[in-house]
């Protein structure tokens, strides 16, 4: 609990015009830390664009960009950096802050940090141009910071609009880039209200935007915009006699595709399509495997392979969980049996009110697709492990796969031809 004699709550600063800047507009972060986030009004961002146009021509060349990026990522993962408004922040303090505010368990923080480094190290080096880029980030995973690093290497400058649900990773990356020697004038951290995103799009030259279907429908497509929307991950499972192994083998193959990264990636499988065979045996085996995943002691779960993230807002957790139940149609069955929303009570030394988890869910849809038309659970994306299992003809399965950005097929069983 916060002491009544404690000082004012910390405020994560914006970074603009080459320096960390406070703001009269702030928003509280989730959790019980009391930390706030400085918000940049559109009129300030508009002024900053004019400032950028005056300083851009005088910026010296920036060689060795890849070297600086990798050095920054080492600091991001393992070092102590100074974050505006928070002060010096160690890797352990960052990990604790992400757990406290965003419910991200330690193994995921470590895994996602490693993924950032590996992706940056193998990315093709591109010649930089004169563009001012904008990257608008999601709140479900900080692996999307890779887009910030890509634009930093490619662009004259990059502004980062962090998610208000999880801005700490973006602020730490900016701090790490600065500590590695990135020129301050080439960086910006612009937390804003949701409605201000469209204004930032008009102020920048190239845009990378992450968001759900609602955001995707609200932004205007252009050659300068890269939009990362729902992935609608889909797994196509042929009949068991086709050489792909037993039902148990297929369930074991599907488990990480659904449950890895707490189901938060756009590449996670959301729909399992059983092509020309009864989906119920596989659905039951997969539901049992998902029911075996438990939150465990937090923030370091006993099984770090498939850790579940915690929710800091009870209403958000119940709303996300209910989005599955509300989309069930007559004849559909929810085969996972464990309680959907569970709360781990805090110990006497913890400051949180209790860790709220959404357990994995799996639904078996009635009938064969597309007999009942488009089903609202097909491709449904939620911030926890979930999949709908459905039977379909080969033609219908191909149609579902055509709508997905990520399509998976089981490997051939040992001794079988692929």
XYZ file of N, CA, C and O in Angstrom, residues 53-54 56 187 215 375 402:
28
model
N 11.294 20.437 -38.348
C 11.629 20.913 -39.694
C 12.780 21.920 -39.673
O 13.527 22.041 -40.655
N 12.953 22.636 -38.564
C 14.053 23.596 -38.492
C 15.371 22.930 -38.118
O 16.433 23.387 -38.560
N 16.130 19.577 -38.572
C 16.472 18.395 -39.368
C 17.673 18.639 -40.273
O 18.594 17.800 -40.350
N 14.837 11.449 -31.645
C 13.912 10.582 -30.928
C 12.764 11.390 -30.329
O 12.930 12.552 -29.960
N -9.609 0.042 -34.638
C -8.625 1.028 -35.068
C -8.334 0.883 -36.553
O -8.222 1.877 -37.283
N -19.105 -17.146 -38.112
C -19.255 -17.274 -36.665
C -18.410 -16.218 -35.968
O -17.247 -16.018 -36.320
N -7.602 -18.203 -46.123
C -7.371 -17.002 -46.933
C -7.594 -15.717 -46.147
O -7.053 -14.670 -46.498
